Amino acid sequence: MKQQIKVLFFLFSALLIEKGMAQYIENDWEERDSWMDVPKIFDLAGVRSGSIVADIGCHEGYLSIHMSRKVGESGKVYAVDVRQDRLDKLDKYLEDRDLNNVETILGDYDNPKLPLESLDTVIVMDTYHEMDDYMAILNHIRRSLKPDGRVVIIEKFKSHMRNKTRSEQMKAHTLSIKYVKSELEKAGFSIIKEVKDLGNWENESNKRIWVLVGIAK
């Protein structure tokens, strides 16, 4: 029986890796640091000591924990997800690391429930393509930002989905920068930074990381 359990666990782990979910599991965070340029992301986002920031679609907290250490005791992180089980794991990881500047929030699918006019930066990483009510969420984000606050959208684009419709790309868990750029502008943001190539997602050459940074007009 124990051997069967081990085999099932191995198969399940392999399935997670195949589907690109491994980067969300704590045991894989160190490997993720090898291909994700977090310092560059924070530089683009203006995240620094004392910043008040949010991580929408935080999963188990990979980026939230990096944020926590970057903003320090004088800053604050709001970690938002729509699944309580992920937030429960993040709360445990925060306790294990003695990090006290992160508040976890169970958001709705159309509302991240962030405080109004309070945030310096909101980052949405590898989550925007999952949002059906993206315009409603962008409007909530805009209202949560301080004057000159930044919204940062980070996505991976799969090359085989080039020239596909937005709906087709969403179903493939990817999204083109052109769609999001238009949506940010429609929601009242001005694009101040655009990075079309921040490296390969999971070191796979057919998945390029892109970044958009906007501020409210």
mmCIF file with all atom_site columns, C-alpha atoms in Angstrom:
data_model
loop_
_atom_site.group_PDB
_atom_site.id
_atom_site.type_symbol
_atom_site.label_atom_id
_atom_site.label_alt_id
_atom_site.label_comp_id
_atom_site.label_asym_id
_atom_site.label_entity_id
_atom_site.label_seq_id
_atom_site.pdbx_PDB_ins_code
_atom_site.Cartn_x
_atom_site.Cartn_y
_atom_site.Cartn_z
_atom_site.occupancy
_atom_site.B_iso_or_equiv
_atom_site.pdbx_formal_charge
_atom_site.auth_seq_id
_atom_site.auth_comp_id
_atom_site.auth_asym_id
_atom_site.auth_atom_id
_atom_site.pdbx_PDB_model_num
ATOM 1   C CA . MET A 1 1   ? 0.000   0.000  0.000   1.00 0.00 ? 1   MET A CA 1
ATOM 2   C CA . LYS A 1 2   ? 2.785   2.440  0.898   1.00 0.00 ? 2   LYS A CA 1
ATOM 3   C CA . GLN A 1 3   ? 4.477   1.738  -2.418  1.00 0.00 ? 3   GLN A CA 1
ATOM 4   C CA . GLN A 1 4   ? 1.214   2.433  -4.260  1.00 0.00 ? 4   GLN A CA 1
ATOM 5   C CA . ILE A 1 5   ? 0.828   5.726  -2.440  1.00 0.00 ? 5   ILE A CA 1
ATOM 6   C CA . LYS A 1 6   ? 4.372   6.717  -3.412  1.00 0.00 ? 6   LYS A CA 1
ATOM 7   C CA . VAL A 1 7   ? 3.652   5.886  -7.049  1.00 0.00 ? 7   VAL A CA 1
ATOM 8   C CA . LEU A 1 8   ? 0.430   7.908  -7.016  1.00 0.00 ? 8   LEU A CA 1
ATOM 9   C CA . PHE A 1 9   ? 2.223   10.861 -5.430  1.00 0.00 ? 9   PHE A CA 1
ATOM 10  C CA . PHE A 1 10  ? 4.950   10.694 -8.067  1.00 0.00 ? 10  PHE A CA 1
ATOM 11  C CA . LEU A 1 11  ? 2.382   10.605 -10.876 1.00 0.00 ? 11  LEU A CA 1
ATOM 12  C CA . PHE A 1 12  ? 0.470   13.517 -9.380  1.00 0.00 ? 12  PHE A CA 1
ATOM 13  C CA . SER A 1 13  ? 3.666   15.554 -9.001  1.00 0.00 ? 13  SER A CA 1
ATOM 14  C CA . ALA A 1 14  ? 4.597   14.802 -12.595 1.00 0.00 ? 14  ALA A CA 1
ATOM 15  C CA . LEU A 1 15  ? 1.163   15.979 -13.709 1.00 0.00 ? 15  LEU A CA 1
ATOM 16  C CA . LEU A 1 16  ? 1.594   19.252 -11.833 1.00 0.00 ? 16  LEU A CA 1
ATOM 17  C CA . ILE A 1 17  ? 4.930   19.848 -13.506 1.00 0.00 ? 17  ILE A CA 1
ATOM 18  C CA . GLU A 1 18  ? 3.521   18.988 -16.929 1.00 0.00 ? 18  GLU A CA 1
ATOM 19  C CA . LYS A 1 19  ? 0.692   21.479 -16.442 1.00 0.00 ? 19  LYS A CA 1
ATOM 20  C CA . GLY A 1 20  ? 3.054   24.231 -15.304 1.00 0.00 ? 20  GLY A CA 1
ATOM 21  C CA . MET A 1 21  ? 1.770   24.304 -11.720 1.00 0.00 ? 21  MET A CA 1
ATOM 22  C CA . ALA A 1 22  ? 4.963   23.296 -9.941  1.00 0.00 ? 22  ALA A CA 1
ATOM 23  C CA . GLN A 1 23  ? 6.223   26.867 -9.644  1.00 0.00 ? 23  GLN A CA 1
ATOM 24  C CA . TYR A 1 24  ? 3.395   27.569 -7.181  1.00 0.00 ? 24  TYR A CA 1
ATOM 25  C CA . ILE A 1 25  ? 4.497   24.917 -4.683  1.00 0.00 ? 25  ILE A CA 1
ATOM 26  C CA . GLU A 1 26  ? 6.848   25.971 -1.889  1.00 0.00 ? 26  GLU A CA 1
ATOM 27  C CA . ASN A 1 27  ? 9.370   23.231 -2.640  1.00 0.00 ? 27  ASN A CA 1
ATOM 28  C CA . ASP A 1 28  ? 9.878   24.648 -6.141  1.00 0.00 ? 28  ASP A CA 1
ATOM 29  C CA . TRP A 1 29  ? 10.322  28.315 -5.195  1.00 0.00 ? 29  TRP A CA 1
ATOM 30  C CA . GLU A 1 30  ? 14.105  28.114 -5.089  1.00 0.00 ? 30  GLU A CA 1
ATOM 31  C CA . GLU A 1 31  ? 14.169  26.702 -8.618  1.00 0.00 ? 31  GLU A CA 1
ATOM 32  C CA . ARG A 1 32  ? 11.766  29.430 -9.719  1.00 0.00 ? 32  ARG A CA 1
ATOM 33  C CA . ASP A 1 33  ? 14.237  32.062 -8.532  1.00 0.00 ? 33  ASP A CA 1
ATOM 34  C CA . SER A 1 34  ? 16.644  30.778 -11.185 1.00 0.00 ? 34  SER A CA 1
ATOM 35  C CA . TRP A 1 35  ? 14.397  31.882 -14.068 1.00 0.00 ? 35  TRP A CA 1
ATOM 36  C CA . MET A 1 36  ? 12.240  34.671 -12.634 1.00 0.00 ? 36  MET A CA 1
ATOM 37  C CA . ASP A 1 37  ? 13.989  38.026 -12.264 1.00 0.00 ? 37  ASP A CA 1
ATOM 38  C CA . VAL A 1 38  ? 12.218  39.230 -9.113  1.00 0.00 ? 38  VAL A CA 1
ATOM 39  C CA . PRO A 1 39  ? 14.645  42.151 -8.490  1.00 0.00 ? 39  PRO A CA 1
ATOM 40  C CA . LYS A 1 40  ? 13.924  43.434 -12.009 1.00 0.00 ? 40  LYS A CA 1
ATOM 41  C CA . ILE A 1 41  ? 10.180  43.095 -11.435 1.00 0.00 ? 41  ILE A CA 1
ATOM 42  C CA . PHE A 1 42  ? 10.427  45.072 -8.215  1.00 0.00 ? 42  PHE A CA 1
ATOM 43  C CA . ASP A 1 43  ? 12.497  47.732 -9.958  1.00 0.00 ? 43  ASP A CA 1
ATOM 44  C CA . LEU A 1 44  ? 9.851   48.079 -12.682 1.00 0.00 ? 44  LEU A CA 1
ATOM 45  C CA . ALA A 1 45  ? 7.085   48.099 -10.095 1.00 0.00 ? 45  ALA A CA 1
ATOM 46  C CA . GLY A 1 46  ? 8.774   50.611 -7.796  1.00 0.00 ? 46  GLY A CA 1
ATOM 47  C CA . VAL A 1 47  ? 8.619   48.197 -4.858  1.00 0.00 ? 47  VAL A CA 1
ATOM 48  C CA . ARG A 1 48  ? 11.032  49.318 -2.142  1.00 0.00 ? 48  ARG A CA 1
ATOM 49  C CA . SER A 1 49  ? 11.429  49.507 1.619   1.00 0.00 ? 49  SER A CA 1
ATOM 50  C CA . GLY A 1 50  ? 8.278   50.967 3.156   1.00 0.00 ? 50  GLY A CA 1
ATOM 51  C CA . SER A 1 51  ? 6.044   50.334 0.121   1.00 0.00 ? 51  SER A CA 1
ATOM 52  C CA . ILE A 1 52  ? 2.404   49.311 0.537   1.00 0.00 ? 52  ILE A CA 1
ATOM 53  C CA . VAL A 1 53  ? 1.798   46.646 -2.101  1.00 0.00 ? 53  VAL A CA 1
ATOM 54  C CA . ALA A 1 54  ? -0.599  43.911 -3.202  1.00 0.00 ? 54  ALA A CA 1
ATOM 55  C CA . ASP A 1 55  ? -0.126  40.540 -4.867  1.00 0.00 ? 55  ASP A CA 1
ATOM 56  C CA . ILE A 1 56  ? -3.353  39.549 -6.645  1.00 0.00 ? 56  ILE A CA 1
ATOM 57  C CA . GLY A 1 57  ? -3.503  35.848 -7.410  1.00 0.00 ? 57  GLY A CA 1
ATOM 58  C CA . CYS A 1 58  ? -0.873  35.108 -4.796  1.00 0.00 ? 58  CYS A CA 1
ATOM 59  C CA . HIS A 1 59  ? -1.401  31.321 -4.775  1.00 0.00 ? 59  HIS A CA 1
ATOM 60  C CA . GLU A 1 60  ? 0.768   29.991 -1.921  1.00 0.00 ? 60  GLU A CA 1
ATOM 61  C CA . GLY A 1 61  ? 2.821   33.166 -1.679  1.00 0.00 ? 61  GLY A CA 1
ATOM 62  C CA . TYR A 1 62  ? 5.954   32.972 -3.819  1.00 0.00 ? 62  TYR A CA 1
ATOM 63  C CA . LEU A 1 63  ? 5.855   36.648 -4.773  1.00 0.00 ? 63  LEU A CA 1
ATOM 64  C CA . SER A 1 64  ? 4.171   37.782 -1.534  1.00 0.00 ? 64  SER A CA 1
ATOM 65  C CA . ILE A 1 65  ? 7.070   36.496 0.550   1.00 0.00 ? 65  ILE A CA 1
ATOM 66  C CA . HIS A 1 66  ? 9.591   38.197 -1.734  1.00 0.00 ? 66  HIS A CA 1
ATOM 67  C CA . MET A 1 67  ? 7.524   41.378 -1.371  1.00 0.00 ? 67  MET A CA 1
ATOM 68  C CA . SER A 1 68  ? 7.411   41.034 2.407   1.00 0.00 ? 68  SER A CA 1
ATOM 69  C CA . ARG A 1 69  ? 11.180  40.937 2.652   1.00 0.00 ? 69  ARG A CA 1
ATOM 70  C CA . LYS A 1 70  ? 11.601  43.798 0.187   1.00 0.00 ? 70  LYS A CA 1
ATOM 71  C CA . VAL A 1 71  ? 9.190   46.274 1.822   1.00 0.00 ? 71  VAL A CA 1
ATOM 72  C CA . GLY A 1 72  ? 10.391  45.428 5.337   1.00 0.00 ? 72  GLY A CA 1
ATOM 73  C CA . GLU A 1 73  ? 8.758   46.156 8.659   1.00 0.00 ? 73  GLU A CA 1
ATOM 74  C CA . SER A 1 74  ? 7.768   49.677 7.589   1.00 0.00 ? 74  SER A CA 1
ATOM 75  C CA . GLY A 1 75  ? 5.858   48.347 4.568   1.00 0.00 ? 75  GLY A CA 1
ATOM 76  C CA . LYS A 1 76  ? 2.852   46.098 4.072   1.00 0.00 ? 76  LYS A CA 1
ATOM 77  C CA . VAL A 1 77  ? 1.747   43.384 1.659   1.00 0.00 ? 77  VAL A CA 1
ATOM 78  C CA . TYR A 1 78  ? -1.830  42.417 0.824   1.00 0.00 ? 78  TYR A CA 1
ATOM 79  C CA . ALA A 1 79  ? -1.845  38.865 -0.545  1.00 0.00 ? 79  ALA A CA 1
ATOM 80  C CA . VAL A 1 80  ? -5.071  38.119 -2.424  1.00 0.00 ? 80  VAL A CA 1
ATOM 81  C CA . ASP A 1 81  ? -6.435  34.843 -3.735  1.00 0.00 ? 81  ASP A CA 1
ATOM 82  C CA . VAL A 1 82  ? -9.870  33.338 -4.353  1.00 0.00 ? 82  VAL A CA 1
ATOM 83  C CA . ARG A 1 83  ? -8.982  30.045 -2.661  1.00 0.00 ? 83  ARG A CA 1
ATOM 84  C CA . GLN A 1 84  ? -8.814  29.845 1.119   1.00 0.00 ? 84  GLN A CA 1
ATOM 85  C CA . ASP A 1 85  ? -6.655  26.696 1.080   1.00 0.00 ? 85  ASP A CA 1
ATOM 86  C CA . ARG A 1 86  ? -3.879  28.620 -0.673  1.00 0.00 ? 86  ARG A CA 1
ATOM 87  C CA . LEU A 1 87  ? -4.135  31.464 1.828   1.00 0.00 ? 87  LEU A CA 1
ATOM 88  C CA . ASP A 1 88  ? -4.016  28.996 4.729   1.00 0.00 ? 88  ASP A CA 1
ATOM 89  C CA . LYS A 1 89  ? -0.742  27.615 3.382   1.00 0.00 ? 89  LYS A CA 1
ATOM 90  C CA . LEU A 1 90  ? 0.642   31.118 2.925   1.00 0.00 ? 90  LEU A CA 1
ATOM 91  C CA . ASP A 1 91  ? -0.284  32.030 6.508   1.00 0.00 ? 91  ASP A CA 1
ATOM 92  C CA . LYS A 1 92  ? 1.695   29.001 7.690   1.00 0.00 ? 92  LYS A CA 1
ATOM 93  C CA . TYR A 1 93  ? 4.706   29.885 5.531   1.00 0.00 ? 93  TYR A CA 1
ATOM 94  C CA . LEU A 1 94  ? 4.638   33.432 6.899   1.00 0.00 ? 94  LEU A CA 1
ATOM 95  C CA . GLU A 1 95  ? 4.543   32.112 10.468  1.00 0.00 ? 95  GLU A CA 1
ATOM 96  C CA . ASP A 1 96  ? 7.405   29.707 9.756   1.00 0.00 ? 96  ASP A CA 1
ATOM 97  C CA . ARG A 1 97  ? 9.494   32.610 8.404   1.00 0.00 ? 97  ARG A CA 1
ATOM 98  C CA . ASP A 1 98  ? 8.460   35.046 11.165  1.00 0.00 ? 98  ASP A CA 1
ATOM 99  C CA . LEU A 1 99  ? 7.087   37.544 8.624   1.00 0.00 ? 99  LEU A CA 1
ATOM 100 C CA . ASN A 1 100 ? 4.432   39.830 10.109  1.00 0.00 ? 100 ASN A CA 1
ATOM 101 C CA . ASN A 1 101 ? 3.806   42.446 7.424   1.00 0.00 ? 101 ASN A CA 1
ATOM 102 C CA . VAL A 1 102 ? 1.520   40.399 5.154   1.00 0.00 ? 102 VAL A CA 1
ATOM 103 C CA . GLU A 1 103 ? -2.284  40.375 5.327   1.00 0.00 ? 103 GLU A CA 1
ATOM 104 C CA . THR A 1 104 ? -4.029  37.607 3.413   1.00 0.00 ? 104 THR A CA 1
ATOM 105 C CA . ILE A 1 105 ? -7.351  38.435 1.739   1.00 0.00 ? 105 ILE A CA 1
ATOM 106 C CA . LEU A 1 106 ? -9.937  36.041 0.326   1.00 0.00 ? 106 LEU A CA 1
ATOM 107 C CA . GLY A 1 107 ? -11.033 37.949 -2.760  1.00 0.00 ? 107 GLY A CA 1
ATOM 108 C CA . ASP A 1 108 ? -14.010 37.518 -5.039  1.00 0.00 ? 108 ASP A CA 1
ATOM 109 C CA . TYR A 1 109 ? -13.634 36.664 -8.711  1.00 0.00 ? 109 TYR A CA 1
ATOM 110 C CA . ASP A 1 110 ? -14.567 40.255 -9.602  1.00 0.00 ? 110 ASP A CA 1
ATOM 111 C CA . ASN A 1 111 ? -13.201 42.098 -6.545  1.00 0.00 ? 111 ASN A CA 1
ATOM 112 C CA . PRO A 1 112 ? -9.814  41.738 -4.810  1.00 0.00 ? 112 PRO A CA 1
ATOM 113 C CA . LYS A 1 113 ? -11.189 43.598 -1.748  1.00 0.00 ? 113 LYS A CA 1
ATOM 114 C CA . LEU A 1 114 ? -8.232  45.957 -1.385  1.00 0.00 ? 114 LEU A CA 1
ATOM 115 C CA . PRO A 1 115 ? -8.339  49.096 0.777   1.00 0.00 ? 115 PRO A CA 1
ATOM 116 C CA . LEU A 1 116 ? -9.145  52.290 -1.108  1.00 0.00 ? 116 LEU A CA 1
ATOM 117 C CA . GLU A 1 117 ? -6.454  54.804 -2.117  1.00 0.00 ? 117 GLU A CA 1
ATOM 118 C CA . SER A 1 118 ? -3.851  53.028 0.009   1.00 0.00 ? 118 SER A CA 1
ATOM 119 C CA . LEU A 1 119 ? -1.441  51.152 -2.257  1.00 0.00 ? 119 LEU A CA 1
ATOM 120 C CA . ASP A 1 120 ? 1.780   52.126 -3.976  1.00 0.00 ? 120 ASP A CA 1
ATOM 121 C CA . THR A 1 121 ? 1.804   49.076 -6.260  1.00 0.00 ? 121 THR A CA 1
ATOM 122 C CA . VAL A 1 122 ? -0.509  46.240 -7.240  1.00 0.00 ? 122 VAL A CA 1
ATOM 123 C CA . ILE A 1 123 ? 1.047   43.272 -9.047  1.00 0.00 ? 123 ILE A CA 1
ATOM 124 C CA . VAL A 1 124 ? -0.999  40.692 -10.947 1.00 0.00 ? 124 VAL A CA 1
ATOM 125 C CA . MET A 1 125 ? 1.316   37.868 -11.996 1.00 0.00 ? 125 MET A CA 1
ATOM 126 C CA . ASP A 1 126 ? 0.280   34.913 -14.184 1.00 0.00 ? 126 ASP A CA 1
ATOM 127 C CA . THR A 1 127 ? -3.312  35.464 -13.067 1.00 0.00 ? 127 THR A CA 1
ATOM 128 C CA . TYR A 1 128 ? -4.800  38.114 -15.332 1.00 0.00 ? 128 TYR A CA 1
ATOM 129 C CA . HIS A 1 129 ? -5.459  35.556 -18.088 1.00 0.00 ? 129 HIS A CA 1
ATOM 130 C CA . GLU A 1 130 ? -7.737  33.674 -15.666 1.00 0.00 ? 130 GLU A CA 1
ATOM 131 C CA . MET A 1 131 ? -9.937  36.716 -14.940 1.00 0.00 ? 131 MET A CA 1
ATOM 132 C CA . ASP A 1 132 ? -13.286 36.787 -16.700 1.00 0.00 ? 132 ASP A CA 1
ATOM 133 C CA . ASP A 1 133 ? -14.259 40.083 -15.020 1.00 0.00 ? 133 ASP A CA 1
ATOM 134 C CA . TYR A 1 134 ? -10.940 41.762 -15.736 1.00 0.00 ? 134 TYR A CA 1
ATOM 135 C CA . MET A 1 135 ? -12.422 45.238 -16.306 1.00 0.00 ? 135 MET A CA 1
ATOM 136 C CA . ALA A 1 136 ? -14.190 45.157 -12.934 1.00 0.00 ? 136 ALA A CA 1
ATOM 137 C CA . ILE A 1 137 ? -10.954 44.050 -11.273 1.00 0.00 ? 137 ILE A CA 1
ATOM 138 C CA . LEU A 1 138 ? -8.931  46.779 -13.008 1.00 0.00 ? 138 LEU A CA 1
ATOM 139 C CA . ASN A 1 139 ? -11.435 49.367 -11.786 1.00 0.00 ? 139 ASN A CA 1
ATOM 140 C CA . HIS A 1 140 ? -11.087 48.069 -8.223  1.00 0.00 ? 140 HIS A CA 1
ATOM 141 C CA . ILE A 1 141 ? -7.300  48.189 -8.559  1.00 0.00 ? 141 ILE A CA 1
ATOM 142 C CA . ARG A 1 142 ? -7.387  51.783 -9.813  1.00 0.00 ? 142 ARG A CA 1
ATOM 143 C CA . ARG A 1 143 ? -9.472  52.828 -6.805  1.00 0.00 ? 143 ARG A CA 1
ATOM 144 C CA . SER A 1 144 ? -7.090  51.055 -4.426  1.00 0.00 ? 144 SER A CA 1
ATOM 145 C CA . LEU A 1 145 ? -4.005  52.965 -5.610  1.00 0.00 ? 145 LEU A CA 1
ATOM 146 C CA . LYS A 1 146 ? -2.554  56.147 -4.214  1.00 0.00 ? 146 LYS A CA 1
ATOM 147 C CA . PRO A 1 147 ? -1.982  59.012 -6.675  1.00 0.00 ? 147 PRO A CA 1
ATOM 148 C CA . ASP A 1 148 ? 0.800   57.854 -9.030  1.00 0.00 ? 148 ASP A CA 1
ATOM 149 C CA . GLY A 1 149 ? 0.421   54.290 -7.747  1.00 0.00 ? 149 GLY A CA 1
ATOM 150 C CA . ARG A 1 150 ? 1.290   51.529 -10.194 1.00 0.00 ? 150 ARG A CA 1
ATOM 151 C CA . VAL A 1 151 ? -0.469  48.479 -11.530 1.00 0.00 ? 151 VAL A CA 1
ATOM 152 C CA . VAL A 1 152 ? 1.863   45.797 -12.870 1.00 0.00 ? 152 VAL A CA 1
ATOM 153 C CA . ILE A 1 153 ? 0.604   42.961 -15.062 1.00 0.00 ? 153 ILE A CA 1
ATOM 154 C CA . ILE A 1 154 ? 2.996   40.046 -15.642 1.00 0.00 ? 154 ILE A CA 1
ATOM 155 C CA . GLU A 1 155 ? 2.080   37.236 -18.012 1.00 0.00 ? 155 GLU A CA 1
ATOM 156 C CA . LYS A 1 156 ? 3.669   34.494 -20.052 1.00 0.00 ? 156 LYS A CA 1
ATOM 157 C CA . PHE A 1 157 ? 2.960   34.315 -23.774 1.00 0.00 ? 157 PHE A CA 1
ATOM 158 C CA . LYS A 1 158 ? 3.042   30.960 -25.524 1.00 0.00 ? 158 LYS A CA 1
ATOM 159 C CA . SER A 1 159 ? 4.382   31.422 -29.038 1.00 0.00 ? 159 SER A CA 1
ATOM 160 C CA . HIS A 1 160 ? 2.011   28.916 -30.652 1.00 0.00 ? 160 HIS A CA 1
ATOM 161 C CA . MET A 1 161 ? -0.932  31.129 -29.616 1.00 0.00 ? 161 MET A CA 1
ATOM 162 C CA . ARG A 1 162 ? 0.231   34.101 -31.668 1.00 0.00 ? 162 ARG A CA 1
ATOM 163 C CA . ASN A 1 163 ? -2.591  35.728 -33.691 1.00 0.00 ? 163 ASN A CA 1
ATOM 164 C CA . LYS A 1 164 ? -5.235  33.801 -31.750 1.00 0.00 ? 164 LYS A CA 1
ATOM 165 C CA . THR A 1 165 ? -8.294  35.490 -30.269 1.00 0.00 ? 165 THR A CA 1
ATOM 166 C CA . ARG A 1 166 ? -8.335  36.610 -26.651 1.00 0.00 ? 166 ARG A CA 1
ATOM 167 C CA . SER A 1 167 ? -10.725 33.798 -25.766 1.00 0.00 ? 167 SER A CA 1
ATOM 168 C CA . GLU A 1 168 ? -8.536  31.195 -27.442 1.00 0.00 ? 168 GLU A CA 1
ATOM 169 C CA . GLN A 1 169 ? -5.476  32.458 -25.614 1.00 0.00 ? 169 GLN A CA 1
ATOM 170 C CA . MET A 1 170 ? -7.257  32.433 -22.239 1.00 0.00 ? 170 MET A CA 1
ATOM 171 C CA . LYS A 1 171 ? -8.247  28.798 -22.745 1.00 0.00 ? 171 LYS A CA 1
ATOM 172 C CA . ALA A 1 172 ? -4.551  28.043 -23.336 1.00 0.00 ? 172 ALA A CA 1
ATOM 173 C CA . HIS A 1 173 ? -3.620  29.868 -20.079 1.00 0.00 ? 173 HIS A CA 1
ATOM 174 C CA . THR A 1 174 ? -1.738  32.627 -21.858 1.00 0.00 ? 174 THR A CA 1
ATOM 175 C CA . LEU A 1 175 ? -2.377  36.175 -23.078 1.00 0.00 ? 175 LEU A CA 1
ATOM 176 C CA . SER A 1 176 ? -0.867  38.616 -25.544 1.00 0.00 ? 176 SER A CA 1
ATOM 177 C CA . ILE A 1 177 ? 0.441   41.956 -24.335 1.00 0.00 ? 177 ILE A CA 1
ATOM 178 C CA . LYS A 1 178 ? -1.647  43.797 -26.957 1.00 0.00 ? 178 LYS A CA 1
ATOM 179 C CA . TYR A 1 179 ? -4.962  42.777 -25.382 1.00 0.00 ? 179 TYR A CA 1
ATOM 180 C CA . VAL A 1 180 ? -3.940  43.792 -21.872 1.00 0.00 ? 180 VAL A CA 1
ATOM 181 C CA . LYS A 1 181 ? -2.434  47.080 -22.991 1.00 0.00 ? 181 LYS A CA 1
ATOM 182 C CA . SER A 1 182 ? -5.744  48.060 -24.565 1.00 0.00 ? 182 SER A CA 1
ATOM 183 C CA . GLU A 1 183 ? -7.693  46.985 -21.471 1.00 0.00 ? 183 GLU A CA 1
ATOM 184 C CA . LEU A 1 184 ? -5.469  48.932 -19.086 1.00 0.00 ? 184 LEU A CA 1
ATOM 185 C CA . GLU A 1 185 ? -5.936  52.079 -21.160 1.00 0.00 ? 185 GLU A CA 1
ATOM 186 C CA . LYS A 1 186 ? -9.705  51.503 -21.292 1.00 0.00 ? 186 LYS A CA 1
ATOM 187 C CA . ALA A 1 187 ? -9.728  51.191 -17.486 1.00 0.00 ? 187 ALA A CA 1
ATOM 188 C CA . GLY A 1 188 ? -8.072  54.616 -17.137 1.00 0.00 ? 188 GLY A CA 1
ATOM 189 C CA . PHE A 1 189 ? -4.378  53.729 -16.899 1.00 0.00 ? 189 PHE A CA 1
ATOM 190 C CA . SER A 1 190 ? -1.471  55.194 -18.819 1.00 0.00 ? 190 SER A CA 1
ATOM 191 C CA . ILE A 1 191 ? 1.249   52.710 -19.793 1.00 0.00 ? 191 ILE A CA 1
ATOM 192 C CA . ILE A 1 192 ? 4.577   53.955 -18.463 1.00 0.00 ? 192 ILE A CA 1
ATOM 193 C CA . LYS A 1 193 ? 6.686   50.825 -18.979 1.00 0.00 ? 193 LYS A CA 1
ATOM 194 C CA . GLU A 1 194 ? 6.426   47.923 -21.388 1.00 0.00 ? 194 GLU A CA 1
ATOM 195 C CA . VAL A 1 195 ? 8.786   44.946 -21.348 1.00 0.00 ? 195 VAL A CA 1
ATOM 196 C CA . LYS A 1 196 ? 8.077   42.380 -24.041 1.00 0.00 ? 196 LYS A CA 1
ATOM 197 C CA . ASP A 1 197 ? 10.790  39.949 -22.979 1.00 0.00 ? 197 ASP A CA 1
ATOM 198 C CA . LEU A 1 198 ? 11.715  39.358 -19.335 1.00 0.00 ? 198 LEU A CA 1
ATOM 199 C CA . GLY A 1 199 ? 13.071  35.888 -20.043 1.00 0.00 ? 199 GLY A CA 1
ATOM 200 C CA . ASN A 1 200 ? 11.578  32.438 -20.442 1.00 0.00 ? 200 ASN A CA 1
ATOM 201 C CA . TRP A 1 201 ? 8.841   31.138 -18.170 1.00 0.00 ? 201 TRP A CA 1
ATOM 202 C CA . GLU A 1 202 ? 10.175  27.918 -16.585 1.00 0.00 ? 202 GLU A CA 1
ATOM 203 C CA . ASN A 1 203 ? 13.172  28.216 -18.951 1.00 0.00 ? 203 ASN A CA 1
ATOM 204 C CA . GLU A 1 204 ? 10.944  27.178 -21.869 1.00 0.00 ? 204 GLU A CA 1
ATOM 205 C CA . SER A 1 205 ? 11.807  29.112 -25.020 1.00 0.00 ? 205 SER A CA 1
ATOM 206 C CA . ASN A 1 206 ? 8.213   29.048 -26.283 1.00 0.00 ? 206 ASN A CA 1
ATOM 207 C CA . LYS A 1 207 ? 6.955   30.919 -23.197 1.00 0.00 ? 207 LYS A CA 1
ATOM 208 C CA . ARG A 1 208 ? 8.152   34.528 -22.939 1.00 0.00 ? 208 ARG A CA 1
ATOM 209 C CA . ILE A 1 209 ? 7.485   36.670 -19.886 1.00 0.00 ? 209 ILE A CA 1
ATOM 210 C CA . TRP A 1 210 ? 6.147   40.167 -20.550 1.00 0.00 ? 210 TRP A CA 1
ATOM 211 C CA . VAL A 1 211 ? 5.396   43.070 -18.194 1.00 0.00 ? 211 VAL A CA 1
ATOM 212 C CA . LEU A 1 212 ? 3.143   46.144 -18.385 1.00 0.00 ? 212 LEU A CA 1
ATOM 213 C CA . VAL A 1 213 ? 3.280   48.970 -15.836 1.00 0.00 ? 213 VAL A CA 1
ATOM 214 C CA . GLY A 1 214 ? 0.494   51.533 -15.692 1.00 0.00 ? 214 GLY A CA 1
ATOM 215 C CA . ILE A 1 215 ? -0.519  54.508 -13.573 1.00 0.00 ? 215 ILE A CA 1
ATOM 216 C CA . ALA A 1 216 ? -3.985  56.041 -13.276 1.00 0.00 ? 216 ALA A CA 1
ATOM 217 C CA . LYS A 1 217 ? -4.575  58.963 -15.631 1.00 0.00 ? 217 LYS A CA 1
#
